[in-house]
Each structure stands twice: as structure tokens, then as C-alpha cells.
XYZ file of C-alpha atoms in Angstrom:
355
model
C 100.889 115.869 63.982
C 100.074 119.007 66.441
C 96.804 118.161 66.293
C 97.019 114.641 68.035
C 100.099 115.438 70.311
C 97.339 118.301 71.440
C 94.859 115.353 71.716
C 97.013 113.591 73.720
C 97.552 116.240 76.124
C 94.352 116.752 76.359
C 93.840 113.115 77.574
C 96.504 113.301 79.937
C 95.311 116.361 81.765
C 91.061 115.108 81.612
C 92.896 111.705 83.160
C 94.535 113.673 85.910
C 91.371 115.885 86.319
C 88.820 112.759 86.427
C 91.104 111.114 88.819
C 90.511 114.172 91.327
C 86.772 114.598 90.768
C 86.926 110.683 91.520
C 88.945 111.649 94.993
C 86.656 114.402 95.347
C 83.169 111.931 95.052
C 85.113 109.072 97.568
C 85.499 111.808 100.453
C 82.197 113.199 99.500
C 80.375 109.925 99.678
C 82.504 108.991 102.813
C 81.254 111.932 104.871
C 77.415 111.090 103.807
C 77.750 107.492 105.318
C 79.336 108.816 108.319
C 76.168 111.304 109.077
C 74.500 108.396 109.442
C 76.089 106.795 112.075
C 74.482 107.347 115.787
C 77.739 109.040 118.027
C 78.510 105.506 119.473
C 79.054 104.174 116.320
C 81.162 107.058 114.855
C 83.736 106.307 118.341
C 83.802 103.109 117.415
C 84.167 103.276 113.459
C 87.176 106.432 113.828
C 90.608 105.609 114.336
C 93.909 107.546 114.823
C 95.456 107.594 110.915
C 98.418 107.037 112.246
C 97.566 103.833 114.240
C 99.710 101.010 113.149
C 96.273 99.010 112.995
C 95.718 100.374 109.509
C 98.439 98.367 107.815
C 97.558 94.904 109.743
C 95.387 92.502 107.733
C 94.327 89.021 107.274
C 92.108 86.989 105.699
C 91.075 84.815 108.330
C 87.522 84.256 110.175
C 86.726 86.864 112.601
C 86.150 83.919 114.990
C 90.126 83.648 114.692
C 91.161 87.365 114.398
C 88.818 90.118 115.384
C 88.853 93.284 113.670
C 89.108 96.779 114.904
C 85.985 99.422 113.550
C 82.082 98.691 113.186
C 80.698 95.633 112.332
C 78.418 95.986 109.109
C 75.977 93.627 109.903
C 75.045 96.147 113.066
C 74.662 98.961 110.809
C 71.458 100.267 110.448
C 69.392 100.225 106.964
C 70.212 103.350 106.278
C 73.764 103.021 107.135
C 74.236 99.914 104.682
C 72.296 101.907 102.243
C 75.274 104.401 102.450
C 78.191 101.979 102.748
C 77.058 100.543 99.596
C 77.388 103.832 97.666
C 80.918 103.814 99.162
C 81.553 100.772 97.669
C 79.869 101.456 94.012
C 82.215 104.877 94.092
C 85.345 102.813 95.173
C 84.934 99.934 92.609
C 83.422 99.231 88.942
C 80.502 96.755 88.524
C 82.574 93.882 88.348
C 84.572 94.600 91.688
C 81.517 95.516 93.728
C 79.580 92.107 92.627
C 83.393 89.872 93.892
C 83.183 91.881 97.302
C 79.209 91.404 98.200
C 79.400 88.231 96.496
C 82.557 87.012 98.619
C 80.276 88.287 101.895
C 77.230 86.390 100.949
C 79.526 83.450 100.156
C 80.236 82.990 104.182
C 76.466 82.873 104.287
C 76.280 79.886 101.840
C 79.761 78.340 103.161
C 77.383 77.973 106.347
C 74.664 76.450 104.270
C 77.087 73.807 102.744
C 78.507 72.082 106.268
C 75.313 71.939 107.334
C 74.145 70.233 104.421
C 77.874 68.470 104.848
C 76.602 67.473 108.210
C 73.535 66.297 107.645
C 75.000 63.806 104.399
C 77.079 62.058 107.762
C 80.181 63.427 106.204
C 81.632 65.292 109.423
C 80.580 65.507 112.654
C 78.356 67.221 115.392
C 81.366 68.232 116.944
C 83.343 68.968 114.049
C 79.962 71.116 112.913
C 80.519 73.064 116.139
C 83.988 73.889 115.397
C 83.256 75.361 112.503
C 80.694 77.120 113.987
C 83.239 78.847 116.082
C 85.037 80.626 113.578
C 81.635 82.732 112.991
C 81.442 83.513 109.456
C 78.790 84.992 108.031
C 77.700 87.740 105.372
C 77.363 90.991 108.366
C 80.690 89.713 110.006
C 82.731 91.844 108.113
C 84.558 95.295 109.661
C 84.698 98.890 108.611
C 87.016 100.986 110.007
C 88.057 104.808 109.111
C 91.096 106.514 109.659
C 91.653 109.734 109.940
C 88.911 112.393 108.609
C 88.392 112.342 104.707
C 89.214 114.362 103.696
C 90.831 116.025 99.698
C 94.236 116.942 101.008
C 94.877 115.826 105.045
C 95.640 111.479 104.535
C 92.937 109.527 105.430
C 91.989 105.637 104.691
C 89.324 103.066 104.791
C 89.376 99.087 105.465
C 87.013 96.730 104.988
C 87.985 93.090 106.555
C 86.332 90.172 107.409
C 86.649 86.469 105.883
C 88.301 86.483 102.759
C 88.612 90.183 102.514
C 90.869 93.111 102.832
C 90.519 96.430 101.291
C 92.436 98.963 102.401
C 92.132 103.079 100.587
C 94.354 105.521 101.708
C 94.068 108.800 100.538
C 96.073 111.939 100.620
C 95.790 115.387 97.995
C 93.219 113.894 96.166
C 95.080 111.321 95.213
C 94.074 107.622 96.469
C 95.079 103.746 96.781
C 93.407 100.405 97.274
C 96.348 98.237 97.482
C 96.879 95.645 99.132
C 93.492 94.245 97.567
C 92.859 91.025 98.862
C 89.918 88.400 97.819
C 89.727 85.260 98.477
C 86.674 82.537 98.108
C 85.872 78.953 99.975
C 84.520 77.215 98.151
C 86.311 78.592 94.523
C 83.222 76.160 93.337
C 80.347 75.540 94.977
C 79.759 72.034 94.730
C 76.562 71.111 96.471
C 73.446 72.611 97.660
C 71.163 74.867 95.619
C 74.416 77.031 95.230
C 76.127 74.152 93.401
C 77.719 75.615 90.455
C 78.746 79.124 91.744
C 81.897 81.007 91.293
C 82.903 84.066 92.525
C 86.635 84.416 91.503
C 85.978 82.376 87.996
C 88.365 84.092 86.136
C 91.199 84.731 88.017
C 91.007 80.984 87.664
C 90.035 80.477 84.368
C 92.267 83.031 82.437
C 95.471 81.292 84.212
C 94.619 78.113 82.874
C 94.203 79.598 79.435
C 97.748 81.563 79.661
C 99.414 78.501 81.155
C 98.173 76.223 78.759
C 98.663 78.628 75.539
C 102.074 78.346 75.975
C 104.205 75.971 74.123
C 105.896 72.709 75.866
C 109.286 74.706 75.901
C 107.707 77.952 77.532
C 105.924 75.809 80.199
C 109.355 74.562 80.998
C 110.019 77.755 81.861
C 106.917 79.472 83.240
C 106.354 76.323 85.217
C 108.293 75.978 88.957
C 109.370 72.738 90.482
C 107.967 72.534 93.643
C 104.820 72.122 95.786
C 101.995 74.505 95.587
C 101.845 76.908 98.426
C 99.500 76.419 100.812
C 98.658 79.998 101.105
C 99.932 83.198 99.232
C 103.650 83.739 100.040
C 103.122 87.597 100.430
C 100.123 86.182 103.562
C 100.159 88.456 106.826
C 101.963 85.802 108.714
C 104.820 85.029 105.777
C 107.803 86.579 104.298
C 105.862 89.475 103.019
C 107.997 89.866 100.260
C 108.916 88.353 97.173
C 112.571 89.959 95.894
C 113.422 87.819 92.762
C 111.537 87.550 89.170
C 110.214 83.953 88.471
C 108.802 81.751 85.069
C 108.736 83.080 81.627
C 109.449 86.951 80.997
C 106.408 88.294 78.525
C 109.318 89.748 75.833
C 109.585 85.861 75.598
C 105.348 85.464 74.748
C 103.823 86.356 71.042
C 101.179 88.219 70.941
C 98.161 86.109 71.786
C 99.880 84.875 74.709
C 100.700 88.231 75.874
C 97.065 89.163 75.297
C 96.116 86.417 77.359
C 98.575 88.159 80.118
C 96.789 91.294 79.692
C 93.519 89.909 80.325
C 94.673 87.952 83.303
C 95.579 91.517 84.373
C 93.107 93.476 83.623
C 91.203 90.974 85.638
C 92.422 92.045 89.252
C 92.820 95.974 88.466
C 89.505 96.417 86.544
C 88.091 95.751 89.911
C 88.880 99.105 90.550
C 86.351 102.020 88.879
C 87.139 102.905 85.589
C 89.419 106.048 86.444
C 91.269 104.222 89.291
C 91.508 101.166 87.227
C 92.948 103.281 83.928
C 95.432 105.058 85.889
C 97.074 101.672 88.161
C 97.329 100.016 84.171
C 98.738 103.311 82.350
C 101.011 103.225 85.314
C 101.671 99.665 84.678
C 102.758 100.359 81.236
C 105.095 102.503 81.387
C 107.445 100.466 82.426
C 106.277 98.370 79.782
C 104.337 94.341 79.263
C 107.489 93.083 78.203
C 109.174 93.423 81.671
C 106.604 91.469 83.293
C 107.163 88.059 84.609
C 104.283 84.953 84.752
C 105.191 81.521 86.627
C 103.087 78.995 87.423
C 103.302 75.973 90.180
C 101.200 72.662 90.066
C 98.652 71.193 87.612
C 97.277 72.541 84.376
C 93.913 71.258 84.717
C 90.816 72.811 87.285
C 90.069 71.126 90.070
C 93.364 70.507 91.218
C 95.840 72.333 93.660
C 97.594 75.399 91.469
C 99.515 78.801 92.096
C 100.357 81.939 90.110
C 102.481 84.712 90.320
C 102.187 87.624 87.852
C 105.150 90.098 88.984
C 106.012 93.262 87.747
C 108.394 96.795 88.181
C 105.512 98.416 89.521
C 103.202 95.621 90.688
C 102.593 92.142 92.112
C 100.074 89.748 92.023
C 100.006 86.469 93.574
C 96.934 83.290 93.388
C 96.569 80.102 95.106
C 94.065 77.451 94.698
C 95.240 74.306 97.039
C 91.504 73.508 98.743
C 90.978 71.846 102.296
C 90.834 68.557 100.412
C 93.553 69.284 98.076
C 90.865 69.577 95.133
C 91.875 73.061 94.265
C 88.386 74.895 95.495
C 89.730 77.373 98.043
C 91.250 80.243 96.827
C 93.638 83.230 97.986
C 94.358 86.343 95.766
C 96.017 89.894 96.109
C 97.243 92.966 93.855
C 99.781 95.234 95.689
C 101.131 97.981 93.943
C 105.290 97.476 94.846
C 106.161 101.334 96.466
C 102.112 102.215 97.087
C 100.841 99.471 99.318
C 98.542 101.131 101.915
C 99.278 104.191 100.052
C 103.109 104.995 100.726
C 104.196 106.967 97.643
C 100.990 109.097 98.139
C 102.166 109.526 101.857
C 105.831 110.033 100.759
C 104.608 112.649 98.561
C 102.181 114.795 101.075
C 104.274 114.998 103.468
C 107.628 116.084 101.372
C 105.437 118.673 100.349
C 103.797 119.579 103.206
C 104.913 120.837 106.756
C 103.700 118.389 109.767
């Protein structure tokens, strides 16, 4: 009995330990990509932490909302060459191939209405408009705030089309929430593309959750009313959602709460592996059972749907409605409730620190 309660300290403090030498290699990594940058592009890339800027987000064109920082696409080689090791240290294999795959997916979004256009199915003018909105795999923004640094806060953002990733750090210890991805088309459906999907299964293991539970629990899991044409927690709504909705998971057996897990596991295992391990161990302390699923429109792909997978410590919201109602445009996001944009690590630095 000693001998695994030692064991399990020993986990506990090689968790905490990894989880600094993690902080240590994001600040490290940070500072490299930052020697890169010519003077004009560090003034343009550094920001005041405290700027109110760093909370703001959307997930709209930067032909409709410009961004504040350095445009990647004017990065030199060497600077992308960086910014991707920034990205490979912030997130596992799987997260790093959603975000460059989301960016080259403006890229082929262009491909498509021009292929669109040229089929006669909208117009030279309507072609134009689109045009506008100037999407497009380098139109995405990087911005740092503060200095990194391993105990003064700092973040990072990264926005653009269908992205927001925001890390703020403090002590060594860091955040990426609110973690937004998003991808139009969910399914490419023409072009030499056809076929492709980014976000597949934070689409497909919904369906398989929704549709493993019996008539009765759909009853419950299932809200009566129209799918949302956007996340409700979007920049321009509500922001919050107060109340617990669906089926509670003390109310799922155990494949169906496996499904839940995997649904999960999903959005946080986006995250590298020590990042990822600590958001889920925090996650289950409070336990799976207190977690609450519910679902809004149809049970078959290809047609408008939403999720909501809310928790004590976490929320996480999908929706799948499509310009043509046809369920191919989605909207995702993971907050942590209490540590978006990193305020419990903030509430924490500065109660024990004098500023």
C-alpha cells in the first residue's frame, strides 16, 4: 500500500514538474521566434499585457474585423520556420494539423467559389464580395503581450478566419482557453479537395453519443428549439451560459459515458500531452458524472446540429448550421469556466505577488 501511495506521489509531483519544464520550453521557444523578427516587426508584433485587446476575439474574416499584431503571411522564412516550433510546443500532433489545416482551408474555400463561379452558380459580383472579406492561408495575426517570460504574465494570440488562440502565462504556469476552431466548409464538397474534413470528429463522435443513447435519454439530451446560428458563448452574444442543459452523465452507462469521454478528449487533446493531462485531471476531479451533454437539431450528418458539453470546471459548445442550411459550416470552442484568457493564473500571481 506505501509503495503505490509513494507511486502516486511521485506522479503528482513529475506532473507538476513536466508542466513547468513545458512553461519553461513555451517562453524559451517564444524568445527564439522573436530574435527573428527585424525591429519593425517586433513594434508591431508587442503589445501592452494589460491592453484590453488581448481578451477581444472573433472568428470572422479579417476583411470584416482586422486584427491587432503581425500578419504571418509577411513573416519571413525564417520567421514562419520559428512560429511553427511555437505552435508544435503549444499543441500535440493532432492540434497543430486542425490549426494549419483550418489556415490552408481559407486557401481552398477560395478555390471552391471560384470553381462555384465558374459552374454559373453565383455571380461575378457576388464572386467579388466574397473576395472582399480576404481570406486566405497568411491572413492570420500574431500578436504578443507582454515579455515571456517564467514568472512576469505574458500571452500569445493567434486570430484570423476561423481561429482564436489565446495563451496567457504567468509563474510558469499557462492557459489556452478560449480555444476557438471553426471550418467552412465542415466538408469539402467539390473540387480536388472534395472529401476533406478538418473538424471530423468533433462531428462525428456527437453523432455517435447522441445516437447511443436510448429513445428516453434523447428525450432528454435533446432541446426543443432551433439550432443556433452561431455558438451562444460568440464575441457578439450573451457570453455566458448560467444553467445546465440535456442529460446529466450519472444518468449514461458506461459505453455512453465513454463515448462522452472521447467527445472530450477530442477538444483538450489538442493541447500537448502535459497541458492536455493536466486541463482533464482537472476536469475530473470534480468528477464525469457532473457533466451535462444536450443536443439541438437532427441526428443525421449533413444537416443543421448543435452541442453543448458543460461542466463545473469547463464548457464546450459546437454548431454545424451551414450557409445553405446543409450542416457544413462549423463553429467550436473549449473555455475553461474561472481560467479563460488565463484569470485564475492571474488571480493567483498577483495575490502572491506585489504590483
Amino acid at each position: 500500500m506505501k509503495s503505490i501511495l509513494a507511486f502516486i506521489a511521485f506522479l503528482t509531483i513529475a506532473s507538476g514538474s513536466l508542466f513547468g519544464q513545458t512553461g519553461q520550453e513555451i517562453v524559451d521557444v517564444t524568445k527564439v521566434f522573436l530574435k527573428t523578427l527585424s525591429a519593425e516587426e517586433l513594434e508591431q508584433i508587442s503589445l501592452p499585457f494589460d491592453d484590453p485587446g488581448r481578451e477581444k476575439w472573433t472568428n470572422l474574416p479579417v476583411g470584416l474585423v482586422p486584427r491587432p499584431g503581425k500578419r504571418y503571411g509577411d513573416l519571413s522564412e525564417a520567421s514562419m520556420l520559428q512560429f511553427h516550433r511555437v505552435l508544435t510546443t503549444l499543441f500535440s500532433s493532432q492540434g497543430y494539423l486542425k490549426i494549419t489545416s483550418i489556415m490552408q482551408l481559407d486557401d481552398i474555400l477560395n478555390v471552391v467559389y471560384d470553381s462555384t463561379f465558374r459552374r454559373g452558380k453565383i455571380s461575378k459580383e457576388g464572386l467579388a464580395q466574397i473576395k472582399k472579406l480576404d481570406w486566405e492561408y497568411g491572413n492570420y495575426y500574431i500578436s504578443v503581450w507582454g515579455t515571456p517570460d517564467m514568472k512576469e504574465p505574458w500571452g500569445l494570440n493567434l486570430g484570423g478566419h476561423h481561429m482564436a488562440i489565446s495563451l496567457s502565462m504567468a509563474d510558469g504556469n499557462y492557459s489556452l482557453t478560449p480555444l476557438f476552431i471553426g471550418t467552412d466548409p465542415a466538408e469539402v464538397r467539390i473540387t480536388k479537395y472534395a472529401g476533406l474534413r478538418v473538424l471530423s470528429k468533433e462531428e462525428d463522435y456527437g453523432f455517435l453519443l447522441i445516437n447511443a443513447l436510448t429513445e428516453q435519454q434523447k428525450k432528454v439530451a435533446t432541446l426543443s428549439q432551433k439550432v443556433p446560428g452561431d455558438i451562444i458563448t460568440n464575441p457578439n452574444g450573451p457570453k455566458r451560459i448560467d444553467d445546465y442543459y440535456g442529460i446529466k452523465a450519472a444518468d449514461m452507462n458506461k459505453e455512453q459515458k465513454g463515448l462522452l469521454e472521447w467527445l472530450i478528449k477530442e477538444y483538450v487533446d489538442n493541447l500537448e500531452h502535459v497541458g492536455a493531462k493536466r486541463a482533464y485531471d482537472k476536469l475530473l476531479k470534480t468528477g464525469i458524472d457532473n457533466i451535462y451533454f444536450a443536443w439541438i437539431g437532427s441526428y443525421e450528418a449533413r444537416n443543421p446540429h448543435y452541442y453543448i458539453i458543460n461542466g463545473p470546471d469547463f464548457m464546450i459548445e459546437y454548431d454545424n448550421v451551414g450557409f445553405d442550411n446543409d450542416g457544413n459550416h462549423i463553429h467550436a470552442i473549449w473555455r475553461e469556466k474561472g481560467n479563460d484568457f488565463g484569470e485564475d493564473i492571474l488571480k493567483a500571481h498577483y495575490l502572491g505577488h506585489k504590483h
